[in-house]
Coordinates of C-alpha atoms in Angstrom, one line a residue:
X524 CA 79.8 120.9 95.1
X525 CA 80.3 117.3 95.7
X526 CA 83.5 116.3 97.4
X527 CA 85.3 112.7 97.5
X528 CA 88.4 112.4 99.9
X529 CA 91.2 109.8 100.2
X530 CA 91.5 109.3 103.9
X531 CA 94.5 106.7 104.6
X532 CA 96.0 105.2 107.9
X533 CA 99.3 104.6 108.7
X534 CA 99.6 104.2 112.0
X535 CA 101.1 106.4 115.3
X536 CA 99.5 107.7 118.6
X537 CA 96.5 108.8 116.8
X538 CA 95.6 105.4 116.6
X539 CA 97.1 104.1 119.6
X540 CA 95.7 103.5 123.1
X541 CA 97.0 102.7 126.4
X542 CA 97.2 99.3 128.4
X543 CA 97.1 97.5 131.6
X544 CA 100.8 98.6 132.0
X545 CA 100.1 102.2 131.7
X546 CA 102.1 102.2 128.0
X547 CA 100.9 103.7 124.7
X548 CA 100.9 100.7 122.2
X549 CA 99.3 100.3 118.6
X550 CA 96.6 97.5 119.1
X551 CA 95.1 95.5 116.4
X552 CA 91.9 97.8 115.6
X553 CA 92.6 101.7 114.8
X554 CA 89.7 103.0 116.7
X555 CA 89.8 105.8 114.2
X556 CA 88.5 103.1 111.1
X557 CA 84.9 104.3 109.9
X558 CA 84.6 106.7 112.6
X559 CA 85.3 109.8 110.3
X560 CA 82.7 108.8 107.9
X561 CA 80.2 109.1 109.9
X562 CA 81.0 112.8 111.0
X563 CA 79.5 113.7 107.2
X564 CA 82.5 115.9 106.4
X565 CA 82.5 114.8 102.7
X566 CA 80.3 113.5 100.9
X567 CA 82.6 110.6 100.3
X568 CA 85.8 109.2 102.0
X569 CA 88.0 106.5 100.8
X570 CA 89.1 104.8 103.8
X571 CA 92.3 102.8 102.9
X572 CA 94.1 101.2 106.1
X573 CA 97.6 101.1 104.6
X574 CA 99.9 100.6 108.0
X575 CA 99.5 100.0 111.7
X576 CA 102.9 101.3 112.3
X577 CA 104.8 103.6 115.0
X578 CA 106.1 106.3 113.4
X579 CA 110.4 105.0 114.3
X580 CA 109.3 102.2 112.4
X581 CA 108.5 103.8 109.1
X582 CA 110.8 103.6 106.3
X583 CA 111.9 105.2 102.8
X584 CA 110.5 102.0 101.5
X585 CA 107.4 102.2 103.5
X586 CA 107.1 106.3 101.9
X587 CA 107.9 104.7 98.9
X588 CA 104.8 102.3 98.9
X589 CA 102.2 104.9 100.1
X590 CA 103.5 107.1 97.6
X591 CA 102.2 104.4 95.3
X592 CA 99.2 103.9 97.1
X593 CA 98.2 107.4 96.4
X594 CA 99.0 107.3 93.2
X595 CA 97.1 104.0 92.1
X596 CA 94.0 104.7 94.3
X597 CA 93.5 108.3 92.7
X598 CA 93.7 106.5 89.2
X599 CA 91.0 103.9 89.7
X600 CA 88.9 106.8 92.0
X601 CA 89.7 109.9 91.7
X602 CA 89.2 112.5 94.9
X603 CA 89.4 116.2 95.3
X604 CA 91.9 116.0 98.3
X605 CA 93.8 113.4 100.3
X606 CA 94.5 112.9 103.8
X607 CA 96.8 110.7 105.9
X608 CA 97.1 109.8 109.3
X609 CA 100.9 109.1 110.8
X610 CA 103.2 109.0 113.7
X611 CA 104.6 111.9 114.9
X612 CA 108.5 111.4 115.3
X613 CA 108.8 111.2 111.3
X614 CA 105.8 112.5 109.8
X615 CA 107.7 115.8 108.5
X616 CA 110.4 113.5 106.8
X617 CA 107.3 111.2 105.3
X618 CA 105.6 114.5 104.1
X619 CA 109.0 115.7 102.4
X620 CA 109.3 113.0 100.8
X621 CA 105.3 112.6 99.3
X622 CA 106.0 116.5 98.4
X623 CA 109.4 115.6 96.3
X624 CA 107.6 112.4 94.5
X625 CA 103.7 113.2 94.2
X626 CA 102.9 115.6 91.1
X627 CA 99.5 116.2 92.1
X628 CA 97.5 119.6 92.2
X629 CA 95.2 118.3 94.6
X630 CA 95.8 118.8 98.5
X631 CA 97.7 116.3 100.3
X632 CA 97.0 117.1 104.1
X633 CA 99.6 114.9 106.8
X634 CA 98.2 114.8 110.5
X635 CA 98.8 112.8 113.9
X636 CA 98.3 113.4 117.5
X637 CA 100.1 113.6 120.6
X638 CA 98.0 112.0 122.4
X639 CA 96.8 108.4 122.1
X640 CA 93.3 107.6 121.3
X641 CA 91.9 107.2 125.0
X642 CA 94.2 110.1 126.6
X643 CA 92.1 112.8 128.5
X644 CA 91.9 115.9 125.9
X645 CA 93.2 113.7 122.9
X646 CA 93.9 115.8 120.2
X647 CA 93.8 113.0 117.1
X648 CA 90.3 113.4 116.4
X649 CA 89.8 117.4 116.2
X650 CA 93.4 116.8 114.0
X651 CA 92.1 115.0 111.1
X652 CA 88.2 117.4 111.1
X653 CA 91.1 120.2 110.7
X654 CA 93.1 118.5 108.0
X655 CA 89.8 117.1 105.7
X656 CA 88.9 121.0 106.2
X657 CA 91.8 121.6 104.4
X658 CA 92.0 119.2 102.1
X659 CA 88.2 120.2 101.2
X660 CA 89.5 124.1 100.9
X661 CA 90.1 125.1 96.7
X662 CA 93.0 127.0 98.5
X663 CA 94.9 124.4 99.9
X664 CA 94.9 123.2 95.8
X665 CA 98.6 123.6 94.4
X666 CA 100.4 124.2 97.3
X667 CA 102.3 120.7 97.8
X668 CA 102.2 118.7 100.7
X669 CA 100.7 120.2 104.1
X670 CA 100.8 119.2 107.5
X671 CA 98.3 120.2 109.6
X672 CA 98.4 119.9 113.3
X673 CA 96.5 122.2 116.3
X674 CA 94.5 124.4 113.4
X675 CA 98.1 125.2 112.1
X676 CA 98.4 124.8 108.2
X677 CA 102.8 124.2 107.5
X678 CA 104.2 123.2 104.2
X679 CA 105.9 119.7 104.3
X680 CA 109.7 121.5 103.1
X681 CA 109.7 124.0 106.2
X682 CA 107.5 122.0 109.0
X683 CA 109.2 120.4 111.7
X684 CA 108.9 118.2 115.3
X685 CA 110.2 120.5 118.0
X686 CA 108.3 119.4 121.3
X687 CA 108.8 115.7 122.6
X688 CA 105.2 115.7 123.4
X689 CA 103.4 119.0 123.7
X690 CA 100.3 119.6 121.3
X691 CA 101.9 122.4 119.8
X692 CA 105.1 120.8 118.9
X693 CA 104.8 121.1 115.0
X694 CA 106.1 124.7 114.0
X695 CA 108.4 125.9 111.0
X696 CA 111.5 127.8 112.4
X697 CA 111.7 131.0 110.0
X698 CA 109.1 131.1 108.1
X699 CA 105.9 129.8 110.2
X700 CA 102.4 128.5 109.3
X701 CA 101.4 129.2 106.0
X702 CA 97.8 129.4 107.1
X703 CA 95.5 128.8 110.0
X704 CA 92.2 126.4 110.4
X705 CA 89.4 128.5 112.5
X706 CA 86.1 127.8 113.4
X707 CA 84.4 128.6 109.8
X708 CA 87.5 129.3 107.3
X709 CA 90.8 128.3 106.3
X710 CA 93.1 131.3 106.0
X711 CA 96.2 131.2 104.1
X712 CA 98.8 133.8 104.7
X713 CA 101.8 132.8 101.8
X714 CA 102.6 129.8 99.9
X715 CA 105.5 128.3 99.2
X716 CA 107.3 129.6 95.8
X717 CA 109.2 126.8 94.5
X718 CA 108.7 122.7 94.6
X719 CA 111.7 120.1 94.2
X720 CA 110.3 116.9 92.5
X721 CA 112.1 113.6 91.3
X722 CA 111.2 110.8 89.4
X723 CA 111.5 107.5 91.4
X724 CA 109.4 104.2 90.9
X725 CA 112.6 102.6 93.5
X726 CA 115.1 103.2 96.0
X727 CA 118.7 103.1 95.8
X728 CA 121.4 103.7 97.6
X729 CA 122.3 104.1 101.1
X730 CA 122.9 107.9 102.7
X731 CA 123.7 109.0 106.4
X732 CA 123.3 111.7 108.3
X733 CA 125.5 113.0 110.8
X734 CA 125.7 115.8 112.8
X735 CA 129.1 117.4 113.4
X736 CA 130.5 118.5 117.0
X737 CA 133.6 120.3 118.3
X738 CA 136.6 118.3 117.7
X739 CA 134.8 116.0 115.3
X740 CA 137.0 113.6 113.6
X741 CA 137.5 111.9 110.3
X742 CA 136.2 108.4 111.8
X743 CA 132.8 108.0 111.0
X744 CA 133.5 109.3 107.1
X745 CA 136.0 107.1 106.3
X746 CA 133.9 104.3 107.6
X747 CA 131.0 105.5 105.7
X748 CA 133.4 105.4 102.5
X749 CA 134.1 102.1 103.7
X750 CA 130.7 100.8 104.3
X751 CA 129.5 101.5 100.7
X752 CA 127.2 104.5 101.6
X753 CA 126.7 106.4 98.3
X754 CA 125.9 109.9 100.4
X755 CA 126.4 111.7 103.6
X756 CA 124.5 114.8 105.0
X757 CA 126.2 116.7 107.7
X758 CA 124.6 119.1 110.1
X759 CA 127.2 121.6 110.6
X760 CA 127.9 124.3 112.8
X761 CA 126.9 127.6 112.4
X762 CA 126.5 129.0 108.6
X763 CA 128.1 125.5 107.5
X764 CA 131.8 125.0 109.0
X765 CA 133.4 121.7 110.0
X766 CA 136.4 121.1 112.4
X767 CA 139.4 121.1 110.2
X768 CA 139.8 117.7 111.6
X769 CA 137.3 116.4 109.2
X770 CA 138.7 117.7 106.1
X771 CA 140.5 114.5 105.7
X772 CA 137.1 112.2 105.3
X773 CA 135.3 114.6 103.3
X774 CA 138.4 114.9 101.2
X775 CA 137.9 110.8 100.6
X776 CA 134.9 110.6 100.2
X777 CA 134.9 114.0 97.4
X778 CA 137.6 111.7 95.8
X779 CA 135.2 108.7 95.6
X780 CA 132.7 110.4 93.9
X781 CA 130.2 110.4 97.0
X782 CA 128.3 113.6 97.5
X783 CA 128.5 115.3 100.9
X784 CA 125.5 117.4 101.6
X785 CA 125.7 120.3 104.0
X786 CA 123.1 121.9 106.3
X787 CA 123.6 123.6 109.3
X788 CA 122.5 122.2 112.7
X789 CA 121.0 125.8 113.8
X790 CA 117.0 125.3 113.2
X791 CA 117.3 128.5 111.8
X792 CA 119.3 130.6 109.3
X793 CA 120.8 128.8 106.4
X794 CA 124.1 127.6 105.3
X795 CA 126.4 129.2 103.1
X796 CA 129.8 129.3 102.0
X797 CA 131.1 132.3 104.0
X798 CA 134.4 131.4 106.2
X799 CA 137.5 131.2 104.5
X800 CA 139.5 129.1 107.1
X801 CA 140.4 125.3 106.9
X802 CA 136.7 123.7 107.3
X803 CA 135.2 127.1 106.6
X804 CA 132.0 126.9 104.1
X805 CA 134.0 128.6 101.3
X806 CA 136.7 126.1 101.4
X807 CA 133.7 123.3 101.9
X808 CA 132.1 124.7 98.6
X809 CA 135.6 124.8 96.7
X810 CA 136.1 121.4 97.1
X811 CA 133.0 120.3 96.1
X812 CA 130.6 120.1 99.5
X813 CA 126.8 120.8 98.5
X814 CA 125.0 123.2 100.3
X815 CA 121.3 122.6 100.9
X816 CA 120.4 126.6 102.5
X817 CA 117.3 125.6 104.6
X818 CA 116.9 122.3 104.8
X819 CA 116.9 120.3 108.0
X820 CA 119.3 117.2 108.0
X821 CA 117.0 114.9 107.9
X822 CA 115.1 116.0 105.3
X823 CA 118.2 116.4 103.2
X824 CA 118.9 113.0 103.7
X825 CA 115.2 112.8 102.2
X826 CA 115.9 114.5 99.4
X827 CA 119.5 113.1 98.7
X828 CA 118.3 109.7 98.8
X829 CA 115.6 110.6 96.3
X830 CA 118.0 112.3 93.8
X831 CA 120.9 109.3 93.9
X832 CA 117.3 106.6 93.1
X833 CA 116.4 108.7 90.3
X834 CA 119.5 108.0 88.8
X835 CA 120.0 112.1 87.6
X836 CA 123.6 113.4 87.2
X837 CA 125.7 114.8 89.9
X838 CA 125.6 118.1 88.6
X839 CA 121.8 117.9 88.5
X840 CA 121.6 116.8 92.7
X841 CA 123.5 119.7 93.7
X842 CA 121.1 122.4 90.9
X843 CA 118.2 120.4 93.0
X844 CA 119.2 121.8 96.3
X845 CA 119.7 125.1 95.4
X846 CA 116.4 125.9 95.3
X847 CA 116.4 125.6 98.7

């Protein structure tokens, strides 16, 4: 059977090489451009260069438009599987967010490197055979976004950066891989059992993320309030408890109508309302605190961000997290 696959470039170390200074920098050619076609892995691939970006330079609006991108290629030429090439330090939180906007049943396969095009043993190349593998596999049809990084197959809720720069740094805490890429299959073990999915054609709203610490204070919420920010995420501690000291700015910002999302800042485990003290997760979840139970922060933020642009009730943002 004939295959056609969407292969687009964002940027990151995958397409990045060193200079005279000894520093990994994007140049102005992606030395990966047309050198995947000619490996004859499908019989067609739509090359689209979309971004020469570092990953800490992508944006929601940047997601936004190669959300689009996908969309409005596969209408004028449609493929059996897409595949996109990104930075590292915030693919998971672009792949969260393709997974919460794209309703497609064909793969969508992320990949990057950690080392840069020219580095002794890069692993950018080997990366993106693995993911067009996938994205080729019937298997991988249905099962939201992937990432695949060092023959590891992880869905693009759970998946997450944990190494600063070792080739293995892509794992999901809890719940692992959901398949493997070997040498003549692809294996899935699970899938995942329930998707999230919103409705935006535009962003809105401003949301921040912050973790909480011992002896945390109200500060930063009131400012928030202040500021305009139309949701917060916190990272809390342990099942989802604050420092009583910060019951005072979620208080305000409860009163204003701005929704506080909780996660906790263990990687894993999930937050829940168990503690009945003052800033205890029961007392959270009495006043009116969301809890997102297995969700990182940032991909919280994600997915808050996403609900407040697609303009559903509040009652509706916190039923979409509980599927979490």
């Amino acid at each position: 059977m004939t295959k056609t696959l969407l292969l687009i470039h964002t940027g990151g170390t995958i397409s990045m090489t060193t200079d005279e200074r000894g520093a990994v920098t994007p140049g102005l050619h992606n030395p990966l451009l047309g050198e995947i076609n000619k490996l004859g892995l499908a019989d067609e691939i739509i090359e689209i260069d979309a971004f020469n970006l570092p990953s800490p330079h992508i944006t929601p609006a940047h997601m936004l438009e190669l959300k689009e991108l996908i969309t409005r290629t596969l209408q004028e030429q449609p493929a059996d599987g897409v595949v996109i090439t990104h930075g590292t330090d915030t693919l998971e939180e672009t792949a969260y967010f393709l997974d919460l906007t794209l309703d497609l049943k064909i793969p969508v396969v992320l990949t990057g490197a950690m080392r840069s095009a020219d580095e002794i043993g890069s692993d950018g190349v080997h990366n993106v055979l693995s993911s067009i593998r996938v994205a080729s596999d019937g298997g991988s049809r249905g099962k939201g976004v992937l990432v695949v990084l060092n023959d590891e197959i992880h869905t693009a809720q759970n998946v997450t950066k944990t190494h600063t720069s070792n080739v293995s740094t892509f794992q999901s805490p809890q719940y692992g891989p959901i398949g493997i890429v070997t040498n003549g299959h692809i294996h899935y073990h699970h899938a995942p059992l329930l998707r999230t999915r919103f409705n935006v054609d535009k962003l809105g709203g401003r949301v921040a993320l912050l973790k909480v610490y011992a002896g945390m204070d109200s500060e930063f919420l009131f400012h928030a309030a202040d500021a305009g920010y139309e949701g917060i995420v916190l990272e809390g501690l342990g099942q989802g408890n604050v420092p009583p000291s910060l019951m005072p700015g979620l208080q305000r910002l409860l009163t204003d109508e701005i929704p506080v999302v909780l996660v906790s800042r263990c990687f894993n485990g999930i937050a829940q309302p168990v503690y009945g003290y003052e800033g205890g997760g029961r007392m959270l979840h009495e006043e009116g605190v969301i809890f997102a139970h297995g969700l990182s922060g940032q991909k919280a933020r994600i997915q808050l961000l996403l609900a407040l642009s697609s303009g559903i009730t509040p009652e509706e943002i916190a039923e979409s997290f509980k599927g979490h």
